[in-house]
Amino acid sequence: MPLLQADKLLHRLRCGKRFLGDGAVGSELMKSGVDPARTVYASTERPELVRELHQKSIEAGAQMLTCNTFGMPDAGN
């Protein structure tokens, strides 16, 4: 199933329908050798790796992708 466009995703959410998303991007980055302290920078430092991980999620059926926020500082601090 292809990725959902933002408006279609919002419609499905509002209607209470389910969808499949990716997950554990930070963990997968670390498994691929990215230092845990650098996972939030992987999109700029290792874009090819991030693209590869997202492509695998799409091939597995993900309908939406998230960014790698593992280790992101708490916005409240």
PDB file of N, CA and C in Angstrom:
ATOM      1  N   MET A   1       0.849  -1.184   0.000  1.00  0.00           N
ATOM      2  CA  MET A   1       0.000   0.000   0.000  1.00  0.00           C
ATOM      3  C   MET A   1       0.890   1.241   0.000  1.00  0.00           C
ATOM      4  N   PRO A   2       0.572   2.241  -0.807  1.00  0.00           N
ATOM      5  CA  PRO A   2       1.424   3.432  -0.897  1.00  0.00           C
ATOM      6  C   PRO A   2       1.267   4.350   0.317  1.00  0.00           C
ATOM      7  N   LEU A   3       2.217   5.273   0.444  1.00  0.00           N
ATOM      8  CA  LEU A   3       2.113   6.282   1.499  1.00  0.00           C
ATOM      9  C   LEU A   3       0.865   7.117   1.271  1.00  0.00           C
ATOM     10  N   LEU A   4       0.260   7.549   2.359  1.00  0.00           N
ATOM     11  CA  LEU A   4      -0.937   8.385   2.265  1.00  0.00           C
ATOM     12  C   LEU A   4      -0.549   9.847   2.180  1.00  0.00           C
ATOM     13  N   GLN A   5      -1.270  10.604   1.356  1.00  0.00           N
ATOM     14  CA  GLN A   5      -1.082  12.044   1.320  1.00  0.00           C
ATOM     15  C   GLN A   5      -1.615  12.608   2.627  1.00  0.00           C
ATOM     16  N   ALA A   6      -1.088  13.749   3.043  1.00  0.00           N
ATOM     17  CA  ALA A   6      -1.431  14.322   4.345  1.00  0.00           C
ATOM     18  C   ALA A   6      -2.938  14.492   4.536  1.00  0.00           C
ATOM     19  N   ASP A   7      -3.642  15.002   3.518  1.00  0.00           N
ATOM     20  CA  ASP A   7      -5.081  15.218   3.675  1.00  0.00           C
ATOM     21  C   ASP A   7      -5.835  13.896   3.831  1.00  0.00           C
ATOM     22  N   LYS A   8      -5.397  12.856   3.131  1.00  0.00           N
ATOM     23  CA  LYS A   8      -6.043  11.551   3.258  1.00  0.00           C
ATOM     24  C   LYS A   8      -5.731  10.917   4.609  1.00  0.00           C
ATOM     25  N   LEU A   9      -4.524  11.132   5.090  1.00  0.00           N
ATOM     26  CA  LEU A   9      -4.147  10.629   6.409  1.00  0.00           C
ATOM     27  C   LEU A   9      -5.009  11.290   7.483  1.00  0.00           C
ATOM     28  N   LEU A  10      -5.151  12.605   7.413  1.00  0.00           N
ATOM     29  CA  LEU A  10      -5.979  13.318   8.385  1.00  0.00           C
ATOM     30  C   LEU A  10      -7.427  12.844   8.329  1.00  0.00           C
ATOM     31  N   HIS A  11      -7.945  12.631   7.132  1.00  0.00           N
ATOM     32  CA  HIS A  11      -9.321  12.141   6.986  1.00  0.00           C
ATOM     33  C   HIS A  11      -9.473  10.778   7.665  1.00  0.00           C
ATOM     34  N   ARG A  12      -8.530   9.879   7.416  1.00  0.00           N
ATOM     35  CA  ARG A  12      -8.600   8.545   8.037  1.00  0.00           C
ATOM     36  C   ARG A  12      -8.523   8.651   9.556  1.00  0.00           C
ATOM     37  N   LEU A  13      -7.670   9.529  10.052  1.00  0.00           N
ATOM     38  CA  LEU A  13      -7.559   9.709  11.502  1.00  0.00           C
ATOM     39  C   LEU A  13      -8.870  10.224  12.088  1.00  0.00           C
ATOM     40  N   ARG A  14      -9.452  11.217  11.442  1.00  0.00           N
ATOM     41  CA  ARG A  14     -10.700  11.800  11.938  1.00  0.00           C
ATOM     42  C   ARG A  14     -11.857  10.801  11.903  1.00  0.00           C
ATOM     43  N   CYS A  15     -11.809   9.887  10.960  1.00  0.00           N
ATOM     44  CA  CYS A  15     -12.864   8.862  10.838  1.00  0.00           C
ATOM     45  C   CYS A  15     -12.604   7.664  11.739  1.00  0.00           C
ATOM     46  N   GLY A  16     -11.493   7.670  12.454  1.00  0.00           N
ATOM     47  CA  GLY A  16     -11.181   6.572  13.353  1.00  0.00           C
ATOM     48  C   GLY A  16     -10.652   5.338  12.657  1.00  0.00           C
ATOM     49  N   LYS A  17     -10.226   5.475  11.402  1.00  0.00           N
ATOM     50  CA  LYS A  17      -9.686   4.328  10.668  1.00  0.00           C
ATOM     51  C   LYS A  17      -8.233   4.094  11.047  1.00  0.00           C
ATOM     52  N   ARG A  18      -7.791   2.893  10.844  1.00  0.00           N
ATOM     53  CA  ARG A  18      -6.422   2.524  11.172  1.00  0.00           C
ATOM     54  C   ARG A  18      -5.513   2.669   9.961  1.00  0.00           C
ATOM     55  N   PHE A  19      -4.248   2.816  10.238  1.00  0.00           N
ATOM     56  CA  PHE A  19      -3.236   2.867   9.195  1.00  0.00           C
ATOM     57  C   PHE A  19      -1.942   2.321   9.769  1.00  0.00           C
ATOM     58  N   LEU A  20      -1.009   2.041   8.906  1.00  0.00           N
ATOM     59  CA  LEU A  20       0.259   1.472   9.328  1.00  0.00           C
ATOM     60  C   LEU A  20       1.362   2.499   9.159  1.00  0.00           C
ATOM     61  N   GLY A  21       2.127   2.727  10.215  1.00  0.00           N
ATOM     62  CA  GLY A  21       3.242   3.668  10.169  1.00  0.00           C
ATOM     63  C   GLY A  21       4.548   2.966  10.457  1.00  0.00           C
ATOM     64  N   ASP A  22       5.618   3.670  10.223  1.00  0.00           N
ATOM     65  CA  ASP A  22       6.930   3.104  10.526  1.00  0.00           C
ATOM     66  C   ASP A  22       7.204   3.276  12.010  1.00  0.00           C
ATOM     67  N   GLY A  23       8.325   2.816  12.440  1.00  0.00           N
ATOM     68  CA  GLY A  23       8.690   2.980  13.841  1.00  0.00           C
ATOM     69  C   GLY A  23      10.113   2.537  14.098  1.00  0.00           C
ATOM     70  N   ALA A  24      10.620   2.916  15.245  1.00  0.00           N
ATOM     71  CA  ALA A  24      11.962   2.521  15.682  1.00  0.00           C
ATOM     72  C   ALA A  24      13.049   2.992  14.741  1.00  0.00           C
ATOM     73  N   VAL A  25      12.863   4.154  14.125  1.00  0.00           N
ATOM     74  CA  VAL A  25      13.883   4.664  13.207  1.00  0.00           C
ATOM     75  C   VAL A  25      15.202   4.881  13.936  1.00  0.00           C
ATOM     76  N   GLY A  26      15.151   5.476  15.120  1.00  0.00           N
ATOM     77  CA  GLY A  26      16.383   5.694  15.882  1.00  0.00           C
ATOM     78  C   GLY A  26      17.088   4.396  16.215  1.00  0.00           C
ATOM     79  N   SER A  27      16.325   3.402  16.625  1.00  0.00           N
ATOM     80  CA  SER A  27      16.907   2.100  16.946  1.00  0.00           C
ATOM     81  C   SER A  27      17.540   1.464  15.713  1.00  0.00           C
ATOM     82  N   GLU A  28      16.863   1.578  14.567  1.00  0.00           N
ATOM     83  CA  GLU A  28      17.412   1.032  13.327  1.00  0.00           C
ATOM     84  C   GLU A  28      18.675   1.778  12.911  1.00  0.00           C
ATOM     85  N   LEU A  29      18.700   3.088  13.126  1.00  0.00           N
ATOM     86  CA  LEU A  29      19.908   3.866  12.827  1.00  0.00           C
ATOM     87  C   LEU A  29      21.073   3.378  13.675  1.00  0.00           C
ATOM     88  N   MET A  30      20.805   3.153  14.955  1.00  0.00           N
ATOM     89  CA  MET A  30      21.872   2.667  15.842  1.00  0.00           C
ATOM     90  C   MET A  30      22.339   1.282  15.430  1.00  0.00           C
ATOM     91  N   LYS A  31      21.403   0.416  15.023  1.00  0.00           N
ATOM     92  CA  LYS A  31      21.790  -0.914  14.551  1.00  0.00           C
ATOM     93  C   LYS A  31      22.675  -0.818  13.307  1.00  0.00           C
ATOM     94  N   SER A  32      22.526   0.288  12.559  1.00  0.00           N
ATOM     95  CA  SER A  32      23.322   0.497  11.349  1.00  0.00           C
ATOM     96  C   SER A  32      24.624   1.237  11.633  1.00  0.00           C
ATOM     97  N   GLY A  33      24.917   1.469  12.916  1.00  0.00           N
ATOM     98  CA  GLY A  33      26.198   2.062  13.282  1.00  0.00           C
ATOM     99  C   GLY A  33      26.191   3.527  13.663  1.00  0.00           C
ATOM    100  N   VAL A  34      25.028   4.173  13.662  1.00  0.00           N
ATOM    101  CA  VAL A  34      24.964   5.576  14.054  1.00  0.00           C
ATOM    102  C   VAL A  34      25.067   5.669  15.568  1.00  0.00           C
ATOM    103  N   ASP A  35      25.928   6.540  16.057  1.00  0.00           N
ATOM    104  CA  ASP A  35      26.080   6.763  17.497  1.00  0.00           C
ATOM    105  C   ASP A  35      24.749   7.245  18.064  1.00  0.00           C
ATOM    106  N   PRO A  36      24.297   6.698  19.198  1.00  0.00           N
ATOM    107  CA  PRO A  36      23.017   7.117  19.777  1.00  0.00           C
ATOM    108  C   PRO A  36      22.890   8.631  19.962  1.00  0.00           C
ATOM    109  N   ALA A  37      23.979   9.294  20.256  1.00  0.00           N
ATOM    110  CA  ALA A  37      23.941  10.746  20.449  1.00  0.00           C
ATOM    111  C   ALA A  37      23.784  11.504  19.130  1.00  0.00           C
ATOM    112  N   ARG A  38      23.937  10.808  17.987  1.00  0.00           N
ATOM    113  CA  ARG A  38      23.890  11.462  16.684  1.00  0.00           C
ATOM    114  C   ARG A  38      22.646  11.102  15.872  1.00  0.00           C
ATOM    115  N   THR A  39      21.741  10.291  16.445  1.00  0.00           N
ATOM    116  CA  THR A  39      20.580   9.862  15.653  1.00  0.00           C
ATOM    117  C   THR A  39      19.727  11.035  15.189  1.00  0.00           C
ATOM    118  N   VAL A  40      19.610  12.088  15.985  1.00  0.00           N
ATOM    119  CA  VAL A  40      18.787  13.235  15.575  1.00  0.00           C
ATOM    120  C   VAL A  40      19.410  13.990  14.407  1.00  0.00           C
ATOM    121  N   TYR A  41      20.676  13.753  14.131  1.00  0.00           N
ATOM    122  CA  TYR A  41      21.372  14.424  13.035  1.00  0.00           C
ATOM    123  C   TYR A  41      21.505  13.535  11.791  1.00  0.00           C
ATOM    124  N   ALA A  42      21.005  12.322  11.864  1.00  0.00           N
ATOM    125  CA  ALA A  42      21.198  11.368  10.775  1.00  0.00           C
ATOM    126  C   ALA A  42      20.607  11.849   9.454  1.00  0.00           C
ATOM    127  N   SER A  43      19.526  12.601   9.491  1.00  0.00           N
ATOM    128  CA  SER A  43      18.911  13.064   8.244  1.00  0.00           C
ATOM    129  C   SER A  43      19.848  13.962   7.440  1.00  0.00           C
ATOM    130  N   THR A  44      20.712  14.682   8.124  1.00  0.00           N
ATOM    131  CA  THR A  44      21.668  15.546   7.421  1.00  0.00           C
ATOM    132  C   THR A  44      23.046  14.907   7.294  1.00  0.00           C
ATOM    133  N   GLU A  45      23.414  14.074   8.255  1.00  0.00           N
ATOM    134  CA  GLU A  45      24.742  13.457   8.219  1.00  0.00           C
ATOM    135  C   GLU A  45      24.772  12.130   7.447  1.00  0.00           C
ATOM    136  N   ARG A  46      23.663  11.407   7.439  1.00  0.00           N
ATOM    137  CA  ARG A  46      23.585  10.104   6.762  1.00  0.00           C
ATOM    138  C   ARG A  46      22.266   9.975   5.999  1.00  0.00           C
ATOM    139  N   PRO A  47      21.962  10.928   5.107  1.00  0.00           N
ATOM    140  CA  PRO A  47      20.656  10.899   4.434  1.00  0.00           C
ATOM    141  C   PRO A  47      20.395   9.615   3.652  1.00  0.00           C
ATOM    142  N   GLU A  48      21.440   9.021   3.092  1.00  0.00           N
ATOM    143  CA  GLU A  48      21.250   7.784   2.328  1.00  0.00           C
ATOM    144  C   GLU A  48      20.761   6.654   3.228  1.00  0.00           C
ATOM    145  N   LEU A  49      21.241   6.620   4.457  1.00  0.00           N
ATOM    146  CA  LEU A  49      20.821   5.602   5.408  1.00  0.00           C
ATOM    147  C   LEU A  49      19.370   5.812   5.830  1.00  0.00           C
ATOM    148  N   VAL A  50      18.995   7.056   6.080  1.00  0.00           N
ATOM    149  CA  VAL A  50      17.613   7.373   6.450  1.00  0.00           C
ATOM    150  C   VAL A  50      16.676   7.002   5.304  1.00  0.00           C
ATOM    151  N   ARG A  51      17.050   7.348   4.064  1.00  0.00           N
ATOM    152  CA  ARG A  51      16.227   6.985   2.899  1.00  0.00           C
ATOM    153  C   ARG A  51      16.076   5.467   2.797  1.00  0.00           C
ATOM    154  N   GLU A  52      17.162   4.744   3.023  1.00  0.00           N
ATOM    155  CA  GLU A  52      17.128   3.279   2.953  1.00  0.00           C
ATOM    156  C   GLU A  52      16.174   2.693   3.997  1.00  0.00           C
ATOM    157  N   LEU A  53      16.241   3.214   5.223  1.00  0.00           N
ATOM    158  CA  LEU A  53      15.352   2.727   6.280  1.00  0.00           C
ATOM    159  C   LEU A  53      13.886   3.023   5.952  1.00  0.00           C
ATOM    160  N   HIS A  54      13.618   4.223   5.438  1.00  0.00           N
ATOM    161  CA  HIS A  54      12.246   4.574   5.078  1.00  0.00           C
ATOM    162  C   HIS A  54      11.760   3.718   3.910  1.00  0.00           C
ATOM    163  N   GLN A  55      12.640   3.450   2.962  1.00  0.00           N
ATOM    164  CA  GLN A  55      12.246   2.596   1.832  1.00  0.00           C
ATOM    165  C   GLN A  55      11.858   1.200   2.327  1.00  0.00           C
ATOM    166  N   LYS A  56      12.604   0.686   3.281  1.00  0.00           N
ATOM    167  CA  LYS A  56      12.265  -0.624   3.855  1.00  0.00           C
ATOM    168  C   LYS A  56      10.905  -0.580   4.543  1.00  0.00           C
ATOM    169  N   SER A  57      10.604   0.528   5.217  1.00  0.00           N
ATOM    170  CA  SER A  57       9.291   0.667   5.861  1.00  0.00           C
ATOM    171  C   SER A  57       8.182   0.676   4.826  1.00  0.00           C
ATOM    172  N   ILE A  58       8.394   1.385   3.716  1.00  0.00           N
ATOM    173  CA  ILE A  58       7.396   1.438   2.647  1.00  0.00           C
ATOM    174  C   ILE A  58       7.184   0.039   2.069  1.00  0.00           C
ATOM    175  N   GLU A  59       8.281  -0.662   1.827  1.00  0.00           N
ATOM    176  CA  GLU A  59       8.183  -2.012   1.282  1.00  0.00           C
ATOM    177  C   GLU A  59       7.474  -2.960   2.253  1.00  0.00           C
ATOM    178  N   ALA A  60       7.563  -2.666   3.539  1.00  0.00           N
ATOM    179  CA  ALA A  60       6.892  -3.499   4.546  1.00  0.00           C
ATOM    180  C   ALA A  60       5.419  -3.124   4.714  1.00  0.00           C
ATOM    181  N   GLY A  61       4.985  -2.037   4.038  1.00  0.00           N
ATOM    182  CA  GLY A  61       3.574  -1.667   4.075  1.00  0.00           C
ATOM    183  C   GLY A  61       3.237  -0.394   4.820  1.00  0.00           C
ATOM    184  N   ALA A  62       4.237   0.349   5.279  1.00  0.00           N
ATOM    185  CA  ALA A  62       3.954   1.597   5.996  1.00  0.00           C
ATOM    186  C   ALA A  62       3.202   2.570   5.090  1.00  0.00           C
ATOM    187  N   GLN A  63       2.238   3.252   5.662  1.00  0.00           N
ATOM    188  CA  GLN A  63       1.454   4.240   4.931  1.00  0.00           C
ATOM    189  C   GLN A  63       1.825   5.656   5.340  1.00  0.00           C
ATOM    190  N   MET A  64       2.647   5.779   6.356  1.00  0.00           N
ATOM    191  CA  MET A  64       3.170   7.083   6.762  1.00  0.00           C
ATOM    192  C   MET A  64       4.543   6.854   7.365  1.00  0.00           C
ATOM    193  N   LEU A  65       5.398   7.852   7.244  1.00  0.00           N
ATOM    194  CA  LEU A  65       6.751   7.779   7.777  1.00  0.00           C
ATOM    195  C   LEU A  65       6.950   8.869   8.807  1.00  0.00           C
ATOM    196  N   THR A  66       7.811   8.589   9.780  1.00  0.00           N
ATOM    197  CA  THR A  66       8.154   9.601  10.768  1.00  0.00           C
ATOM    198  C   THR A  66       9.640   9.893  10.666  1.00  0.00           C
ATOM    199  N   CYS A  67      10.038  10.980  11.277  1.00  0.00           N
ATOM    200  CA  CYS A  67      11.465  11.306  11.265  1.00  0.00           C
ATOM    201  C   CYS A  67      12.144  10.629  12.452  1.00  0.00           C
ATOM    202  N   ASN A  68      13.445  10.665  12.453  1.00  0.00           N
ATOM    203  CA  ASN A  68      14.214  10.054  13.524  1.00  0.00           C
ATOM    204  C   ASN A  68      14.339  11.039  14.693  1.00  0.00           C
ATOM    205  N   THR A  69      13.515  10.853  15.704  1.00  0.00           N
ATOM    206  CA  THR A  69      13.514  11.741  16.859  1.00  0.00           C
ATOM    207  C   THR A  69      14.092  11.084  18.108  1.00  0.00           C
ATOM    208  N   PHE A  70      14.669   9.900  17.959  1.00  0.00           N
ATOM    209  CA  PHE A  70      15.255   9.212  19.097  1.00  0.00           C
ATOM    210  C   PHE A  70      16.313  10.107  19.720  1.00  0.00           C
ATOM    211  N   GLY A  71      16.227  10.353  21.016  1.00  0.00           N
ATOM    212  CA  GLY A  71      17.204  11.180  21.702  1.00  0.00           C
ATOM    213  C   GLY A  71      16.929  12.668  21.606  1.00  0.00           C
ATOM    214  N   MET A  72      15.803  13.045  21.007  1.00  0.00           N
ATOM    215  CA  MET A  72      15.454  14.466  20.881  1.00  0.00           C
ATOM    216  C   MET A  72      15.245  15.046  22.282  1.00  0.00           C
ATOM    217  N   PRO A  73      15.860  16.179  22.574  1.00  0.00           N
ATOM    218  CA  PRO A  73      15.656  16.788  23.905  1.00  0.00           C
ATOM    219  C   PRO A  73      14.189  17.107  24.144  1.00  0.00           C
ATOM    220  N   ASP A  74      13.779  17.006  25.381  1.00  0.00           N
ATOM    221  CA  ASP A  74      12.405  17.332  25.766  1.00  0.00           C
ATOM    222  C   ASP A  74      12.172  18.810  25.504  1.00  0.00           C
ATOM    223  N   ALA A  75      11.123  19.126  24.765  1.00  0.00           N
ATOM    224  CA  ALA A  75      10.807  20.515  24.419  1.00  0.00           C
ATOM    225  C   ALA A  75      10.514  21.356  25.651  1.00  0.00           C
ATOM    226  N   GLY A  76      10.123  20.722  26.743  1.00  0.00           N
ATOM    227  CA  GLY A  76       9.796  21.478  27.957  1.00  0.00           C
ATOM    228  C   GLY A  76      11.023  21.887  28.756  1.00  0.00           C
ATOM    229  N   ASN A  77      12.175  21.372  28.410  1.00  0.00           N
ATOM    230  CA  ASN A  77      13.403  21.701  29.165  1.00  0.00           C
ATOM    231  C   ASN A  77      14.234  22.729  28.455  1.00  0.00           C
TER     232      ASN A  77
END
